[in-house]
Coordinates of N, CA and C and ligand atoms in Angstrom, one line a residue:
M1 N 121.1 95.4 127.3 CA 121.9 94.4 126.7 C 121.1 93.5 125.8
A2 N 121.7 93.2 124.6 CA 121.0 92.3 123.7 C 120.9 90.9 124.2
G3 N 119.7 90.3 123.8 CA 119.6 88.9 124.1 C 120.6 88.1 123.2
K4 N 120.8 86.9 123.6 CA 121.8 86.1 122.8 C 121.2 84.8 122.4
L5 N 121.8 84.3 121.3 CA 121.5 82.9 120.8 C 122.7 82.1 120.8
R6 N 122.6 80.8 121.0 CA 123.8 79.9 120.9 C 123.4 78.7 120.2
A7 N 124.4 77.9 119.8 CA 124.1 76.6 119.1 C 123.2 75.8 119.9
G8 N 122.2 75.2 119.2 CA 121.2 74.3 119.9 C 119.9 75.1 120.2
D9 N 120.0 76.4 120.2 CA 118.7 77.2 120.4 C 117.8 77.1 119.2
K10 N 116.5 77.3 119.5 CA 115.6 77.2 118.4 C 114.8 78.5 118.2
I11 N 114.7 78.9 117.0 CA 114.0 80.2 116.8 C 112.9 80.0 115.7
V12 N 111.9 80.9 115.7 CA 110.9 80.9 114.7 C 111.4 81.8 113.5
V13 N 111.3 81.4 112.3 CA 111.6 82.3 111.2 C 110.2 82.9 110.8
A14 N 110.1 84.2 111.1 CA 108.8 84.8 111.1 C 108.5 85.3 109.7
S15 N 108.4 84.3 108.7 CA 108.2 84.7 107.3 C 107.3 83.6 106.7
H16 N 106.4 84.0 105.8 CA 105.6 83.1 105.0 C 106.1 83.0 103.6
N17 N 107.3 83.6 103.3 CA 107.8 83.6 102.0 C 108.9 82.4 101.9
A18 N 108.5 81.4 101.1 CA 109.4 80.2 101.0 C 110.8 80.5 100.6
G19 N 111.0 81.5 99.7 CA 112.3 81.8 99.2 C 113.2 82.4 100.3
K20 N 112.6 83.3 101.1 CA 113.3 83.9 102.2 C 113.6 82.9 103.3
V21 N 112.6 82.1 103.6 CA 112.8 81.1 104.7 C 114.0 80.2 104.3
R22 N 114.0 79.8 103.0 CA 115.1 78.9 102.6 C 116.5 79.6 102.8
E23 N 116.5 80.9 102.4 CA 117.8 81.6 102.5 C 118.2 81.8 104.0
I24 N 117.2 82.2 104.8 CA 117.5 82.4 106.3 C 117.9 81.1 106.9
E25 N 117.3 80.0 106.6 CA 117.7 78.7 107.2 C 119.1 78.4 106.8
A26 N 119.4 78.6 105.5 CA 120.8 78.3 105.0 C 121.8 79.2 105.8
L27 N 121.5 80.4 106.1 CA 122.4 81.3 106.8 C 122.6 80.9 108.3
L28 N 121.5 80.4 108.9 CA 121.5 80.0 110.3 C 122.1 78.6 110.5
A29 N 121.9 77.7 109.6 CA 122.3 76.3 109.8 C 123.8 76.1 110.3
P30 N 124.8 76.8 109.6 CA 126.1 76.6 110.1 C 126.4 77.0 111.5
L31 N 125.5 77.8 112.1 CA 125.6 78.3 113.5 C 125.1 77.3 114.5
G32 N 124.4 76.2 114.0 CA 123.8 75.2 114.9 C 122.5 75.7 115.5
I33 N 121.9 76.8 114.9 CA 120.7 77.3 115.5 C 119.5 76.7 114.7
E34 N 118.6 76.0 115.5 CA 117.5 75.4 114.8 C 116.4 76.3 114.5
T35 N 115.7 76.0 113.4 CA 114.6 77.0 113.0 C 113.3 76.2 112.8
I36 N 112.2 77.0 113.0 CA 110.9 76.5 112.5 C 110.2 77.6 111.8
A37 N 109.6 77.4 110.7 CA 109.0 78.5 109.9 C 107.6 78.8 110.5
A38 N 107.3 80.1 110.5 CA 106.0 80.5 111.0 C 104.8 79.7 110.4
S39 N 104.9 79.4 109.2 CA 103.8 78.7 108.5 C 103.7 77.3 109.1
D40 N 104.9 76.7 109.4 CA 104.8 75.3 110.0 C 104.2 75.3 111.4
L41 N 104.2 76.5 112.1 CA 103.6 76.6 113.4 C 102.1 77.0 113.2
G42 N 101.7 77.3 112.0 CA 100.3 77.7 111.8 C 100.1 79.1 112.2
L43 N 101.2 80.0 112.3 CA 101.0 81.3 112.8 C 100.4 82.2 111.7
A44 N 99.5 83.1 112.1 CA 98.8 84.0 111.1 C 99.9 85.0 110.7
E45 N 99.6 85.5 109.4 CA 100.5 86.6 108.9 C 100.0 87.9 109.4
P46 N 100.8 88.7 110.2 CA 100.3 89.9 110.6 C 100.2 90.9 109.5
E47 N 99.3 91.9 109.7 CA 99.2 93.0 108.6 C 100.4 93.9 108.7
E48 N 101.1 94.1 107.6 CA 102.3 95.0 107.6 C 101.8 96.4 107.4
T49 N 101.6 97.1 108.5 CA 101.0 98.4 108.5 C 102.1 99.5 108.6
G50 N 103.4 99.1 108.7 CA 104.4 100.1 108.9 C 104.7 100.9 107.7
A51 N 105.4 102.0 107.9 CA 105.8 102.9 106.7 C 107.3 102.6 106.3
T52 N 108.0 101.8 107.0 CA 109.4 101.5 106.7 C 109.6 100.0 106.8
F53 N 110.8 99.6 106.2 CA 111.2 98.2 106.4 C 111.3 97.9 107.8
A54 N 111.9 98.7 108.6 CA 112.2 98.5 110.0 C 110.9 98.3 110.8
E55 N 109.9 99.2 110.5 CA 108.6 99.0 111.3 C 107.9 97.7 110.9
N56 N 108.0 97.3 109.7 CA 107.3 96.0 109.3 C 108.1 94.8 109.8
A57 N 109.4 94.9 109.9 CA 110.2 93.8 110.4 C 109.8 93.6 111.9
V58 N 109.7 94.7 112.6 CA 109.3 94.7 114.1 C 107.9 94.1 114.2
I59 N 107.0 94.5 113.4 CA 105.6 94.0 113.5 C 105.6 92.4 113.4
K60 N 106.4 91.9 112.4 CA 106.4 90.5 112.1 C 107.1 89.7 113.2
A61 N 108.3 90.2 113.7 CA 109.1 89.5 114.7 C 108.3 89.5 116.0
V62 N 107.7 90.6 116.4 CA 107.0 90.6 117.7 C 105.8 89.7 117.7
A63 N 105.0 89.8 116.6 CA 103.8 89.0 116.5 C 104.2 87.5 116.6
A64 N 105.3 87.1 115.9 CA 105.6 85.6 116.0 C 106.2 85.2 117.3
A65 N 107.0 86.1 117.9 CA 107.6 85.8 119.2 C 106.5 85.6 120.3
E66 N 105.5 86.5 120.2 CA 104.5 86.4 121.2 C 103.5 85.2 121.0
A67 N 103.2 85.0 119.7 CA 102.3 83.8 119.4 C 103.0 82.5 119.7
A68 N 104.3 82.4 119.5 CA 105.0 81.1 119.6 C 105.7 81.0 121.0
N69 N 105.8 82.1 121.7 CA 106.5 82.2 123.0 C 108.0 81.7 122.8
M70 N 108.6 82.1 121.7 CA 110.0 81.7 121.4 C 110.6 82.9 120.7
P71 N 112.0 83.0 120.7 CA 112.6 84.1 119.9 C 112.2 84.0 118.4
A72 N 112.0 85.1 117.8 CA 111.6 85.1 116.4 C 112.4 86.0 115.5
L73 N 112.8 85.6 114.3 CA 113.6 86.4 113.4 C 112.7 86.7 112.2
A74 N 112.5 88.0 112.0 CA 111.7 88.4 110.8 C 112.6 89.2 109.8
D75 N 112.2 89.2 108.6 CA 113.0 89.9 107.5 C 112.0 90.8 106.7
D76 N 112.2 92.1 106.7 CA 111.4 92.9 105.8 C 112.3 93.4 104.7
S77 N 112.0 93.2 103.5 CA 112.9 93.5 102.4 C 112.2 94.0 101.2
G78 N 113.0 94.5 100.2 CA 112.4 94.9 99.0 C 113.4 95.5 98.0
L79 N 112.9 95.8 96.8 CA 113.7 96.4 95.8 C 113.4 97.8 95.6
E80 N 114.4 98.7 95.7 CA 114.2 100.1 95.5 C 114.8 100.6 94.2
V81 N 114.0 101.1 93.3 CA 114.4 101.5 92.0 C 114.6 103.1 92.0
E82 N 115.8 103.5 91.7 CA 116.1 105.0 91.9 C 115.2 105.8 91.1
A83 N 115.0 105.5 89.8 CA 114.2 106.4 88.9 C 112.7 106.3 89.2
L84 N 112.3 105.4 90.0 CA 110.9 105.3 90.5 C 110.8 105.8 91.9
G85 N 111.7 106.6 92.3 CA 111.6 107.2 93.6 C 111.7 106.2 94.8
G86 N 112.3 105.1 94.5 CA 112.5 104.1 95.6 C 111.4 103.0 95.5
A87 N 110.4 103.1 94.6 CA 109.4 102.1 94.5 C 110.0 100.8 93.8
P88 N 109.5 99.6 94.0 CA 108.3 99.3 94.9 C 108.7 99.3 96.4
G89 N 109.9 99.3 96.8 CA 110.3 99.4 98.2 C 109.5 98.5 99.1
I90 N 108.9 99.1 100.1 CA 108.1 98.3 101.1 C 106.9 97.6 100.5
H91 N 106.6 98.0 99.3 CA 105.4 97.4 98.6 C 105.9 96.3 97.6
S92 N 107.1 95.8 97.7 CA 107.7 94.9 96.7 C 106.8 93.6 96.6
A93 N 106.4 93.1 97.8 CA 105.6 91.8 97.7 C 104.2 92.2 97.1
R94 N 103.7 93.3 97.5 CA 102.3 93.7 97.0 C 102.2 93.9 95.5
W95 N 103.3 94.3 94.9 CA 103.3 94.5 93.4 C 103.1 93.2 92.7
A96 N 103.3 92.1 93.4 CA 103.1 90.7 92.7 C 101.7 90.3 92.9
G97 N 100.9 91.0 93.6 CA 99.5 90.7 93.8 C 99.2 89.4 94.6
E98 N 97.9 89.1 94.8 CA 97.5 87.9 95.6 C 98.2 86.6 95.1
S99 N 98.3 86.5 93.8 CA 98.9 85.3 93.2 C 100.4 85.2 93.3
K100 N 101.0 86.2 93.9 CA 102.5 86.3 94.0 C 103.2 86.1 92.6
N101 N 102.7 86.8 91.7 CA 103.2 86.7 90.3 C 104.3 87.7 90.1
F102 N 105.6 87.2 90.2 CA 106.7 88.2 90.1 C 107.1 88.5 88.7
R103 N 106.7 87.6 87.7 CA 106.8 88.0 86.3 C 106.1 89.3 86.1
R104 N 104.9 89.4 86.6 CA 104.0 90.6 86.5 C 104.6 91.8 87.2
A105 N 105.2 91.5 88.4 CA 105.8 92.6 89.2 C 107.0 93.2 88.5
M106 N 107.8 92.3 87.9 CA 109.0 92.7 87.1 C 108.6 93.5 85.9
A107 N 107.5 93.0 85.2 CA 107.0 93.7 84.0 C 106.5 95.1 84.4
R108 N 105.9 95.2 85.6 CA 105.4 96.5 86.0 C 106.5 97.5 86.2
I109 N 107.6 97.0 86.7 CA 108.8 97.9 86.9 C 109.3 98.4 85.5
A110 N 109.4 97.5 84.5 CA 109.8 97.9 83.2 C 108.8 98.9 82.6
R111 N 107.5 98.6 82.8 CA 106.5 99.5 82.2 C 106.5 100.9 82.9
E112 N 106.7 100.9 84.2 CA 106.7 102.2 84.9 C 107.9 103.0 84.5
L113 N 109.0 102.3 84.3 CA 110.2 103.1 83.8 C 110.0 103.6 82.5
A114 N 109.3 102.9 81.6 CA 109.1 103.4 80.2 C 108.1 104.5 80.3
E115 N 107.0 104.4 81.1 CA 106.0 105.5 81.3 C 106.6 106.7 81.9
A116 N 107.6 106.6 82.7 CA 108.2 107.7 83.4 C 109.2 108.4 82.4
G117 N 109.3 107.8 81.2 CA 110.2 108.5 80.2 C 111.6 108.4 80.6
V118 N 112.0 107.4 81.3 CA 113.4 107.3 81.7 C 114.1 106.6 80.6
V119 N 114.6 107.5 79.7 CA 115.4 107.0 78.5 C 116.8 107.3 78.7
S120 N 117.6 106.3 78.9 CA 119.0 106.6 79.2 C 119.8 105.4 78.7
N121 N 121.1 105.7 78.3 CA 121.9 104.6 77.9 C 122.5 103.9 79.1
E122 N 122.4 104.6 80.2 CA 122.9 104.0 81.5 C 121.8 103.1 82.0
P123 N 122.3 102.0 82.6 CA 121.3 101.1 83.2 C 120.6 101.7 84.4
N124 N 119.4 101.3 84.7 CA 118.7 101.8 85.9 C 119.3 101.3 87.2
R125 N 119.6 102.3 88.1 CA 120.2 102.0 89.4 C 119.1 101.5 90.3
A126 N 119.4 100.5 91.1 CA 118.5 100.0 92.1 C 119.3 99.3 93.3
N127 N 118.5 99.1 94.4 CA 119.2 98.3 95.4 C 118.1 97.4 96.1
F128 N 118.6 96.3 96.6 CA 117.8 95.5 97.5 C 118.2 95.9 98.9
T129 N 117.2 96.1 99.8 CA 117.4 96.4 101.2 C 116.7 95.3 102.0
C130 N 117.4 94.9 103.1 CA 116.8 93.9 104.0 C 117.0 94.4 105.5
V131 N 115.9 94.4 106.2 CA 116.0 94.7 107.7 C 115.6 93.4 108.4
L132 N 116.5 92.9 109.2 CA 116.2 91.8 110.1 C 115.8 92.3 111.4
A133 N 114.8 91.7 112.0 CA 114.4 92.0 113.4 C 114.4 90.7 114.2
I134 N 115.1 90.7 115.4 CA 115.0 89.5 116.2 C 114.3 90.0 117.5
A135 N 113.2 89.2 117.9 CA 112.4 89.6 119.1 C 112.4 88.4 120.0
W136 N 112.5 88.7 121.3 CA 112.2 87.7 122.3 C 110.8 88.0 122.9
P137 N 110.0 87.0 123.4 CA 108.7 87.4 123.9 C 108.9 88.4 125.0
L138 N 108.1 89.5 125.0 CA 108.1 90.6 126.0 C 109.4 91.2 126.2
E139 N 110.3 91.2 125.2 CA 111.5 91.9 125.4 C 111.7 92.9 124.2
R140 N 112.8 93.7 124.3 CA 113.0 94.6 123.2 C 113.5 93.8 121.9
V141 N 113.4 94.6 120.8 CA 113.7 94.0 119.5 C 115.0 94.6 119.0
H142 N 115.8 93.8 118.3 CA 117.1 94.3 117.7 C 117.0 94.3 116.2
L143 N 117.5 95.3 115.6 CA 117.4 95.5 114.1 C 118.7 95.5 113.5
F144 N 118.8 95.0 112.3 CA 120.0 95.0 111.5 C 119.7 95.2 110.0
E145 N 120.4 96.1 109.4 CA 120.0 96.4 108.0 C 121.2 96.1 107.0
G146 N 120.9 95.6 105.9 CA 121.9 95.4 104.8 C 121.3 95.8 103.5
K147 N 122.2 96.3 102.6 CA 121.8 96.8 101.3 C 122.8 96.3 100.3
V148 N 122.3 96.0 99.1 CA 123.2 95.7 98.0 C 122.8 96.5 96.8
F149 N 123.8 97.2 96.2 CA 123.5 98.2 95.1 C 123.8 97.5 93.7
G150 N 123.1 98.0 92.7 CA 123.4 97.4 91.4 C 122.5 98.1 90.4
H151 N 122.2 97.3 89.3 CA 121.3 97.9 88.2 C 120.3 96.8 87.7
L152 N 119.4 97.3 87.0 CA 118.3 96.4 86.5 C 118.6 96.0 85.1
V153 N 118.2 94.8 84.7 CA 118.2 94.4 83.3 C 116.8 94.0 82.8
W154 N 116.6 94.0 81.5 CA 115.4 93.5 81.0 C 115.7 92.8 79.7
P155 N 115.2 91.7 79.3 CA 114.3 90.8 80.1 C 114.9 90.1 81.3
P156 N 114.1 89.5 82.2 CA 114.6 88.8 83.3 C 115.4 87.6 82.9
R157 N 116.4 87.3 83.7 CA 117.3 86.2 83.4 C 117.6 85.3 84.6
G158 N 117.4 84.0 84.5 CA 117.8 83.0 85.5 C 116.6 82.5 86.4
D159 N 116.8 81.3 86.9 CA 115.7 80.6 87.6 C 116.1 80.4 89.1
Y160 N 117.3 80.8 89.5 CA 117.6 80.7 90.9 C 116.9 81.8 91.7
G161 N 116.9 81.7 93.1 CA 116.5 82.7 93.9 C 115.0 82.8 93.9
F162 N 114.5 84.1 94.1 CA 113.0 84.3 94.1 C 112.8 85.8 93.8
G163 N 111.5 86.1 93.8 CA 111.1 87.6 93.7 C 111.7 88.2 92.5
Y164 N 112.4 89.4 92.7 CA 112.9 90.2 91.7 C 114.4 89.8 91.3
D165 N 114.9 88.7 91.7 CA 116.2 88.3 91.5 C 116.6 88.3 90.0
P166 N 115.7 87.8 89.1 CA 116.1 87.8 87.6 C 116.3 89.1 86.9
I167 N 116.0 90.2 87.6 CA 116.3 91.5 86.9 C 117.3 92.3 87.6
F168 N 118.0 91.8 88.6 CA 118.9 92.6 89.4 C 120.4 92.1 89.2
V169 N 121.3 93.0 88.8 CA 122.7 92.7 88.7 C 123.4 93.5 89.8
A170 N 124.1 92.9 90.7 CA 124.9 93.6 91.7 C 126.1 94.2 91.1
D171 N 126.5 95.4 91.6 CA 127.8 96.1 91.1 C 128.9 95.1 91.1
D172 N 129.8 95.2 90.1 CA 131.0 94.3 89.9 C 130.6 92.9 89.6
H173 N 129.4 92.7 89.2 CA 129.0 91.3 88.7 C 128.3 91.5 87.3
E174 N 128.2 90.3 86.6 CA 127.5 90.4 85.3 C 126.2 89.5 85.3
E175 N 126.2 88.5 86.2 CA 125.0 87.7 86.3 C 124.0 88.3 87.1
T176 N 122.7 88.1 86.8 CA 121.6 88.5 87.7 C 121.7 87.6 89.0
F177 N 121.0 88.0 90.0 CA 120.8 87.2 91.2 C 120.1 85.9 90.8
G178 N 119.3 86.0 89.8 CA 118.5 84.8 89.3 C 119.4 83.8 88.6
E179 N 120.6 84.2 88.2 CA 121.6 83.3 87.5 C 122.6 82.8 88.4
M180 N 122.7 83.3 89.7 CA 123.7 82.9 90.6 C 123.3 81.7 91.4
E181 N 124.3 80.8 91.7 CA 124.1 79.7 92.6 C 123.8 80.4 94.0
P182 N 123.0 79.7 94.8 CA 122.6 80.3 96.1 C 123.9 80.8 96.9
A183 N 124.9 80.0 96.9 CA 126.1 80.4 97.7 C 126.7 81.7 97.2
Q184 N 126.7 82.0 95.9 CA 127.2 83.2 95.4 C 126.4 84.4 95.8
K185 N 125.0 84.2 95.8 CA 124.2 85.3 96.2 C 124.4 85.5 97.7
H186 N 124.5 84.5 98.5 CA 124.7 84.6 99.9 C 126.0 85.3 100.3
A187 N 126.9 85.3 99.4 CA 128.2 86.0 99.7 C 128.1 87.5 99.6
I188 N 127.1 88.0 98.9 CA 127.0 89.5 98.6 C 125.7 90.1 98.9
S189 N 124.6 89.4 99.2 CA 123.3 89.9 99.2 C 123.0 90.9 100.4
H190 N 122.0 91.6 100.3 CA 121.4 92.5 101.3 C 121.1 91.7 102.6
R191 N 120.6 90.5 102.4 CA 120.2 89.6 103.5 C 121.4 89.2 104.2
A192 N 122.5 88.8 103.4 CA 123.7 88.3 104.0 C 124.4 89.4 104.8
K193 N 124.3 90.7 104.3 CA 125.0 91.8 105.0 C 124.3 92.1 106.3
A194 N 122.9 92.0 106.3 CA 122.2 92.2 107.6 C 122.5 91.1 108.5
F195 N 122.6 89.9 108.0 CA 122.8 88.7 108.8 C 124.2 88.7 109.5
E196 N 125.2 89.3 108.8 CA 126.6 89.4 109.4 C 126.5 90.2 110.7
Q197 N 125.8 91.3 110.6 CA 125.7 92.1 111.8 C 124.9 91.4 112.9
F198 N 123.8 90.7 112.5 CA 123.0 89.9 113.5 C 123.9 88.9 114.2
V199 N 124.7 88.2 113.4 CA 125.6 87.2 114.0 C 126.6 87.8 114.9
A200 N 127.2 88.9 114.5 CA 128.2 89.5 115.4 C 127.6 90.0 116.7
E201 N 126.4 90.5 116.7 CA 125.8 91.0 117.9 C 125.0 90.0 118.8
I202 N 124.4 89.1 118.1 CA 123.4 88.2 118.8 C 123.9 86.8 119.1
V203 N 124.8 86.3 118.2 CA 125.1 84.9 118.3 C 126.3 84.7 119.2
E204 N 126.1 84.0 120.3 CA 127.2 83.8 121.3 C 128.4 83.1 120.7
G205 N 129.6 83.6 121.1 CA 130.8 83.0 120.6 C 131.2 83.5 119.3
R206 N 130.5 84.4 118.6 CA 130.8 84.9 117.3 C 131.3 86.3 117.3
Q207 N 131.4 86.9 118.6 CA 131.8 88.3 118.6 C 133.3 88.5 118.4
Ligands
ITT301 P1 107.0 87.7 104.7 O1 106.5 89.1 105.1 O2 106.1 86.7 105.2 O3 108.4 87.5 105.2 P2 106.9 88.8 102.0 O4 107.2 88.2 100.7 O5 105.5 89.4 102.2 O6 107.0 87.6 103.1 P3 108.2 91.3 102.4 O7 106.9 92.0 102.8 O8 109.4 91.6 103.2 O9 108.0 89.7 102.5 O10 108.4 91.6 100.9 C1 109.6 91.5 100.3 C2 109.5 91.3 98.8 O11 110.7 91.9 98.3 C3 109.6 89.8 98.5 O12 108.3 89.3 98.3 C4 110.4 89.8 97.2 O13 109.6 90.0 96.1 C5 111.3 91.0 97.3 N1 112.6 90.6 97.8 C6 113.2 90.7 99.0 N2 114.4 90.1 99.1 C7 114.6 89.6 97.8 C8 115.7 88.9 97.3 O14 116.7 88.5 98.0 N3 115.6 88.6 96.0 C9 114.5 88.9 95.3 N4 113.4 89.6 95.7 C10 113.5 89.9 97.0

């Protein structure tokens, strides 16, 4: 049986990415679940040695739950570009380098598409994927996955959000995620879709 969370409980957000932490806290706040970020607890960032989003999410959730002795919610996510065989995928953060320069990471996507000779009048298909993992100390981990499909634009547009948001347009929309108010992105994002399932299964009183 899955562990449960209820209003008033406190969990660690097992992420060192400020953009993600902000989005996860905004999704959890209406449920009355309190959060503390891994960086505020001084937790080390574990090495993400997994080969899939799910494996990396488990590594991060388990490491934080055991270090903090509290339930921990981790998010492993990324952008998958169809014409690049799913890259950058689980390497999405790494493409931005040590300095976390996402202008450079977005430019690398544009360059690799050009080098791959992907010349088409159709926009490049891509999706964002998010796997959430919730872990309790010394208990099993529960996983939830969400995806949002769309296409890429160049040059980047908008200053909202984080990471690759300025080059991604979700299907049936015209604005990039970087041009959307946070609430609009939260209504349709990969993270929100994974979160809906997390709430349905794990948060008491929401089933
Ligand atoms: P933590 O592991 O500490 O959570 P991280 O940034 O290293 O932080 P990931 O390994 O999961 O996290 O990398 C995910 C990358 O994918 C992230 O750095 C963004 O560049 C990108 N990404 C994920 N969700 C995104 C979103 O909603 N909008 C834009 N980019 C996103």
